[in-house]
Amino acid sequence: LRYEIDSFYLFSPEKKGIYMIHELVIALMLGLIGGVIPGPVITAVFTEILQSGYLKSLRIILIALVTETIVALISLVVLGSLGFNESFFRGLSLAGAFILIWIAISIWKVRSLDSGEKVHFGLWKVVLMILSNGVLWTYWITICIPKAILLSDTVHLGEYLFMGLVQLGWLISTMLMAFLFSRFRKALSRPKVIPVLFKIFALAFAYFAIDMIYKSIRYFIQ
């Protein structure tokens, strides 16, 4: 799937480079922030830390990384092979922007990080837990995939670079959160710390949403 993103970036190498760097930074940030959003994976990781320690929790992180990478690649290949033009992905990005806003609102309301009941997390339990997470599929298909494919015209294999950076950011932040939770659980669980931390994440997601809306609207009105 190849197409022009727009004349603003097409005819200006300098601005094209700025666009590339900006999108790659966003890819890494999407992964970094995505890795600390309260959800099934981070809950399972925290639970395993409480039960068996930090090293045991790395097994869950590895399973989640492989599973989510497969989800991302399947989504990328399928959407990329259908031959949609740029207008489709710009429209899809608009939908993704509103989902980001919805996620930002949810993150803004976070007050604590409860690990829930202690359970055993086997391989298939973790895999099925992730595959049955509709938010995960929506996150990839409406937010990450469109931005990755739009980058492919600026950078050779840019879509895979974008997705790789998202996954790298996710791995870094998830492992860091697991480590900090295992070492500083009491400090991080303080009522005054968690709300501030996640409000910062919420504002970052809001920025990504505004950026996607701005670029999509600019594309359609040109």
Short mmCIF file of N, CA, C and O in Angstrom, two decimals, residues 84-167:
data_model
loop_
_atom_site.label_atom_id
_atom_site.label_comp_id
_atom_site.label_asym_id
_atom_site.label_seq_id
_atom_site.Cartn_x
_atom_site.Cartn_y
_atom_site.Cartn_z
N PHE A 84 -6.95 0.11 0.74
CA PHE A 84 -7.66 1.34 1.04
C PHE A 84 -6.78 2.55 0.72
O PHE A 84 -5.56 2.51 0.86
N ASN A 85 -7.42 3.66 0.30
CA ASN A 85 -6.65 4.86 0.03
C ASN A 85 -6.46 5.67 1.31
O ASN A 85 -6.95 5.31 2.38
N GLU A 86 -5.77 6.80 1.17
CA GLU A 86 -5.44 7.59 2.35
C GLU A 86 -6.67 8.15 3.04
O GLU A 86 -6.69 8.27 4.27
N SER A 87 -7.71 8.46 2.28
CA SER A 87 -8.92 9.01 2.87
C SER A 87 -9.51 8.07 3.91
O SER A 87 -10.02 8.50 4.95
N PHE A 88 -9.44 6.77 3.62
CA PHE A 88 -9.98 5.78 4.55
C PHE A 88 -9.25 5.85 5.88
O PHE A 88 -9.86 5.86 6.96
N PHE A 89 -7.91 5.91 5.82
CA PHE A 89 -7.13 5.90 7.05
C PHE A 89 -7.20 7.24 7.78
O PHE A 89 -7.10 7.28 9.01
N ARG A 90 -7.38 8.32 7.03
CA ARG A 90 -7.59 9.62 7.70
C ARG A 90 -8.91 9.60 8.46
O ARG A 90 -9.00 10.10 9.59
N GLY A 91 -9.95 9.01 7.85
CA GLY A 91 -11.22 8.88 8.54
C GLY A 91 -11.13 7.95 9.73
O GLY A 91 -11.70 8.21 10.79
N LEU A 92 -10.37 6.87 9.56
CA LEU A 92 -10.17 5.93 10.65
C LEU A 92 -9.41 6.59 11.80
O LEU A 92 -9.67 6.31 12.97
N SER A 93 -8.48 7.46 11.45
CA SER A 93 -7.73 8.18 12.47
C SER A 93 -8.63 9.10 13.29
O SER A 93 -8.41 9.29 14.49
N LEU A 94 -9.65 9.66 12.62
CA LEU A 94 -10.60 10.49 13.36
C LEU A 94 -11.34 9.65 14.40
O LEU A 94 -11.52 10.09 15.55
N ALA A 95 -11.74 8.44 14.01
CA ALA A 95 -12.39 7.54 14.96
C ALA A 95 -11.43 7.19 16.09
O ALA A 95 -11.81 7.16 17.27
N GLY A 96 -10.17 6.92 15.73
CA GLY A 96 -9.16 6.60 16.74
C GLY A 96 -8.92 7.74 17.71
O GLY A 96 -8.68 7.52 18.90
N ALA A 97 -9.01 8.98 17.20
CA ALA A 97 -8.81 10.14 18.06
C ALA A 97 -9.88 10.21 19.15
O ALA A 97 -9.57 10.50 20.31
N PHE A 98 -11.11 9.91 18.79
CA PHE A 98 -12.17 9.94 19.79
C PHE A 98 -12.02 8.80 20.79
O PHE A 98 -12.37 8.94 21.97
N ILE A 99 -11.48 7.67 20.34
CA ILE A 99 -11.19 6.57 21.26
C ILE A 99 -10.09 6.99 22.24
O ILE A 99 -10.13 6.68 23.43
N LEU A 100 -9.08 7.71 21.73
CA LEU A 100 -8.02 8.21 22.60
C LEU A 100 -8.58 9.16 23.65
O LEU A 100 -8.16 9.14 24.81
N ILE A 101 -9.53 9.98 23.24
CA ILE A 101 -10.15 10.89 24.19
C ILE A 101 -10.89 10.10 25.26
O ILE A 101 -10.83 10.42 26.45
N TRP A 102 -11.58 9.05 24.82
CA TRP A 102 -12.31 8.19 25.77
C TRP A 102 -11.33 7.53 26.75
O TRP A 102 -11.59 7.48 27.95
N ILE A 103 -10.19 7.06 26.22
CA ILE A 103 -9.17 6.46 27.09
C ILE A 103 -8.61 7.51 28.04
O ILE A 103 -8.41 7.24 29.23
N ALA A 104 -8.36 8.71 27.53
CA ALA A 104 -7.82 9.78 28.37
C ALA A 104 -8.76 10.10 29.53
O ALA A 104 -8.32 10.30 30.66
N ILE A 105 -10.06 10.13 29.23
CA ILE A 105 -11.04 10.40 30.29
C ILE A 105 -11.01 9.29 31.33
O ILE A 105 -11.07 9.54 32.54
N SER A 106 -10.88 8.04 30.86
CA SER A 106 -10.82 6.90 31.79
C SER A 106 -9.57 6.97 32.66
O SER A 106 -9.62 6.73 33.87
N ILE A 107 -8.42 7.30 32.03
CA ILE A 107 -7.17 7.40 32.78
C ILE A 107 -7.22 8.53 33.79
O ILE A 107 -6.70 8.42 34.90
N TRP A 108 -7.87 9.63 33.41
CA TRP A 108 -7.97 10.79 34.30
C TRP A 108 -8.64 10.43 35.61
O TRP A 108 -8.37 11.02 36.66
N LYS A 109 -9.53 9.44 35.57
CA LYS A 109 -10.30 9.05 36.75
C LYS A 109 -9.59 8.05 37.65
O LYS A 109 -10.10 7.72 38.72
N VAL A 110 -8.42 7.56 37.22
CA VAL A 110 -7.71 6.54 38.01
C VAL A 110 -7.30 7.10 39.35
O VAL A 110 -6.71 8.17 39.44
N ARG A 111 -7.58 6.35 40.41
CA ARG A 111 -7.23 6.78 41.76
C ARG A 111 -6.29 5.81 42.46
O ARG A 111 -5.60 6.18 43.41
N SER A 112 -6.27 4.55 42.02
CA SER A 112 -5.42 3.55 42.67
C SER A 112 -5.08 2.44 41.70
O SER A 112 -5.66 2.35 40.61
N LEU A 113 -4.13 1.59 42.08
CA LEU A 113 -3.72 0.45 41.27
C LEU A 113 -3.94 -0.82 42.08
O LEU A 113 -3.03 -1.32 42.74
N ASP A 114 -5.14 -1.32 42.03
CA ASP A 114 -5.46 -2.53 42.77
C ASP A 114 -5.14 -3.76 41.94
O ASP A 114 -5.50 -3.83 40.76
N SER A 115 -4.51 -4.74 42.53
CA SER A 115 -4.09 -5.93 41.79
C SER A 115 -5.16 -7.00 41.75
O SER A 115 -5.07 -7.94 40.98
N GLY A 116 -6.18 -6.90 42.59
CA GLY A 116 -7.26 -7.88 42.55
C GLY A 116 -6.89 -9.19 43.23
O GLY A 116 -5.93 -9.29 43.97
N GLU A 117 -7.70 -10.23 42.98
CA GLU A 117 -7.48 -11.52 43.61
C GLU A 117 -6.26 -12.23 43.04
O GLU A 117 -5.91 -12.05 41.89
N LYS A 118 -5.66 -13.06 43.87
CA LYS A 118 -4.50 -13.83 43.44
C LYS A 118 -4.96 -15.06 42.66
O LYS A 118 -5.77 -15.84 43.14
N VAL A 119 -4.42 -15.23 41.47
CA VAL A 119 -4.80 -16.36 40.63
C VAL A 119 -3.55 -16.90 39.93
O VAL A 119 -2.48 -16.27 39.94
N HIS A 120 -3.71 -18.05 39.29
CA HIS A 120 -2.61 -18.62 38.51
C HIS A 120 -2.78 -18.22 37.06
O HIS A 120 -3.83 -18.44 36.46
N PHE A 121 -1.75 -17.65 36.48
CA PHE A 121 -1.80 -17.18 35.10
C PHE A 121 -1.02 -18.14 34.20
O PHE A 121 0.18 -17.98 33.98
N GLY A 122 -1.74 -19.13 33.64
CA GLY A 122 -1.13 -20.05 32.70
C GLY A 122 -1.00 -19.42 31.33
O GLY A 122 -1.55 -18.33 31.07
N LEU A 123 -0.29 -20.07 30.42
CA LEU A 123 -0.04 -19.55 29.08
C LEU A 123 -1.33 -19.20 28.36
O LEU A 123 -1.51 -18.07 27.89
N TRP A 124 -2.24 -20.17 28.25
CA TRP A 124 -3.45 -19.94 27.47
C TRP A 124 -4.40 -18.98 28.16
O TRP A 124 -5.16 -18.27 27.50
N LYS A 125 -4.35 -18.94 29.48
CA LYS A 125 -5.19 -17.98 30.19
C LYS A 125 -4.77 -16.56 29.85
O LYS A 125 -5.62 -15.69 29.60
N VAL A 126 -3.46 -16.32 29.81
CA VAL A 126 -2.97 -14.98 29.47
C VAL A 126 -3.28 -14.64 28.02
O VAL A 126 -3.74 -13.54 27.70
N VAL A 127 -3.06 -15.62 27.11
CA VAL A 127 -3.31 -15.40 25.68
C VAL A 127 -4.78 -15.09 25.43
O VAL A 127 -5.13 -14.12 24.73
N LEU A 128 -5.67 -15.90 25.99
CA LEU A 128 -7.10 -15.68 25.80
C LEU A 128 -7.56 -14.39 26.44
O LEU A 128 -8.44 -13.69 25.91
N MET A 129 -6.97 -14.04 27.57
CA MET A 129 -7.31 -12.80 28.24
C MET A 129 -7.00 -11.61 27.33
O MET A 129 -7.78 -10.65 27.25
N ILE A 130 -5.88 -11.68 26.62
CA ILE A 130 -5.48 -10.59 25.73
C ILE A 130 -6.32 -10.58 24.46
O ILE A 130 -6.82 -9.54 24.02
N LEU A 131 -6.50 -11.75 23.84
CA LEU A 131 -7.25 -11.83 22.58
C LEU A 131 -8.72 -11.46 22.75
O LEU A 131 -9.36 -11.01 21.80
N SER A 132 -9.24 -11.65 23.94
CA SER A 132 -10.65 -11.33 24.18
C SER A 132 -10.84 -9.88 24.61
O SER A 132 -11.97 -9.45 24.88
N ASN A 133 -9.75 -9.14 24.65
CA ASN A 133 -9.81 -7.73 25.03
C ASN A 133 -10.14 -6.88 23.80
O ASN A 133 -9.26 -6.55 23.00
N GLY A 134 -11.40 -6.52 23.65
CA GLY A 134 -11.82 -5.75 22.48
C GLY A 134 -11.15 -4.40 22.38
O GLY A 134 -10.91 -3.89 21.28
N VAL A 135 -10.83 -3.81 23.53
CA VAL A 135 -10.16 -2.50 23.53
C VAL A 135 -8.80 -2.60 22.85
O VAL A 135 -8.37 -1.69 22.14
N LEU A 136 -8.11 -3.74 23.05
CA LEU A 136 -6.80 -3.93 22.43
C LEU A 136 -6.91 -3.90 20.91
O LEU A 136 -6.15 -3.20 20.24
N TRP A 137 -7.85 -4.66 20.35
CA TRP A 137 -8.03 -4.69 18.90
C TRP A 137 -8.41 -3.31 18.37
O TRP A 137 -7.90 -2.87 17.34
N THR A 138 -9.31 -2.64 19.08
CA THR A 138 -9.73 -1.31 18.66
C THR A 138 -8.56 -0.33 18.71
O THR A 138 -8.40 0.51 17.82
N TYR A 139 -7.74 -0.46 19.74
CA TYR A 139 -6.57 0.42 19.90
C TYR A 139 -5.61 0.27 18.71
O TYR A 139 -5.16 1.27 18.15
N TRP A 140 -5.34 -0.98 18.32
CA TRP A 140 -4.43 -1.21 17.19
C TRP A 140 -5.05 -0.76 15.88
O TRP A 140 -4.42 -0.06 15.08
N ILE A 141 -6.30 -1.19 15.62
CA ILE A 141 -6.92 -0.98 14.31
C ILE A 141 -7.25 0.49 14.05
O ILE A 141 -7.11 0.97 12.93
N THR A 142 -7.71 1.21 15.09
CA THR A 142 -8.15 2.59 14.86
C THR A 142 -7.11 3.64 15.20
O THR A 142 -7.23 4.79 14.75
N ILE A 143 -6.09 3.30 15.98
CA ILE A 143 -5.10 4.30 16.40
C ILE A 143 -3.72 4.02 15.82
O ILE A 143 -3.17 4.84 15.08
N CYS A 144 -3.17 2.86 16.12
CA CYS A 144 -1.78 2.57 15.74
C CYS A 144 -1.62 2.20 14.27
O CYS A 144 -0.70 2.69 13.60
N ILE A 145 -2.49 1.34 13.75
CA ILE A 145 -2.35 0.87 12.37
C ILE A 145 -2.46 2.01 11.36
O ILE A 145 -1.61 2.12 10.45
N PRO A 146 -3.50 2.88 11.43
CA PRO A 146 -3.57 3.98 10.47
C PRO A 146 -2.33 4.88 10.48
O PRO A 146 -1.83 5.26 9.42
N LYS A 147 -1.84 5.21 11.68
CA LYS A 147 -0.66 6.06 11.75
C LYS A 147 0.56 5.34 11.20
O LYS A 147 1.43 5.95 10.57
N ALA A 148 0.65 4.03 11.42
CA ALA A 148 1.78 3.26 10.91
C ALA A 148 1.77 3.22 9.39
O ALA A 148 2.81 3.41 8.74
N ILE A 149 0.60 2.99 8.80
CA ILE A 149 0.51 2.90 7.34
C ILE A 149 0.75 4.27 6.70
O ILE A 149 1.39 4.37 5.64
N LEU A 150 0.28 5.33 7.33
CA LEU A 150 0.53 6.67 6.80
C LEU A 150 2.01 7.01 6.80
O LEU A 150 2.49 7.78 5.97
N LEU A 151 2.76 6.42 7.72
CA LEU A 151 4.20 6.68 7.80
C LEU A 151 4.97 5.91 6.72
O LEU A 151 6.11 6.26 6.38
N SER A 152 4.36 4.88 6.14
CA SER A 152 5.07 4.02 5.19
C SER A 152 5.49 4.76 3.93
O SER A 152 6.39 4.31 3.22
N ASP A 153 4.81 5.88 3.60
CA ASP A 153 5.20 6.65 2.41
C ASP A 153 6.36 7.58 2.69
O ASP A 153 6.98 8.10 1.76
N THR A 154 6.64 7.83 3.96
CA THR A 154 7.75 8.71 4.33
C THR A 154 9.02 7.92 4.59
O THR A 154 10.12 8.39 4.28
N VAL A 155 8.89 6.74 5.16
CA VAL A 155 10.03 5.89 5.51
C VAL A 155 9.82 4.50 4.94
O VAL A 155 8.73 3.95 5.04
N HIS A 156 10.86 3.94 4.31
CA HIS A 156 10.77 2.58 3.79
C HIS A 156 10.49 1.61 4.94
O HIS A 156 11.19 1.62 5.96
N LEU A 157 9.43 0.81 4.80
CA LEU A 157 8.99 -0.10 5.86
C LEU A 157 8.66 0.67 7.15
O LEU A 157 8.79 0.14 8.25
N GLY A 158 8.22 1.92 6.98
CA GLY A 158 7.91 2.76 8.13
C GLY A 158 6.81 2.21 8.99
O GLY A 158 6.81 2.44 10.20
N GLU A 159 5.86 1.47 8.37
CA GLU A 159 4.77 0.92 9.16
C GLU A 159 5.27 -0.08 10.20
O GLU A 159 4.79 -0.12 11.35
N TYR A 160 6.29 -0.88 9.81
CA TYR A 160 6.84 -1.86 10.74
C TYR A 160 7.73 -1.20 11.79
O TYR A 160 7.79 -1.64 12.94
N LEU A 161 8.42 -0.13 11.38
CA LEU A 161 9.22 0.64 12.33
C LEU A 161 8.32 1.28 13.37
O LEU A 161 8.62 1.26 14.57
N PHE A 162 7.19 1.83 12.92
CA PHE A 162 6.24 2.46 13.83
C PHE A 162 5.72 1.43 14.83
O PHE A 162 5.72 1.67 16.05
N MET A 163 5.28 0.29 14.32
CA MET A 163 4.72 -0.75 15.19
C MET A 163 5.79 -1.30 16.14
O MET A 163 5.50 -1.60 17.30
N GLY A 164 7.02 -1.43 15.64
CA GLY A 164 8.10 -1.91 16.48
C GLY A 164 8.39 -0.96 17.64
O GLY A 164 8.63 -1.41 18.77
N LEU A 165 8.32 0.34 17.37
CA LEU A 165 8.56 1.32 18.42
C LEU A 165 7.42 1.33 19.44
O LEU A 165 7.66 1.52 20.64
N VAL A 166 6.20 1.12 18.96
CA VAL A 166 5.08 1.02 19.90
C VAL A 166 5.29 -0.16 20.84
O VAL A 166 5.13 -0.03 22.07
N GLN A 167 5.68 -1.30 20.29
CA GLN A 167 5.89 -2.48 21.11
C GLN A 167 7.10 -2.32 22.03
O GLN A 167 7.07 -2.79 23.17
#
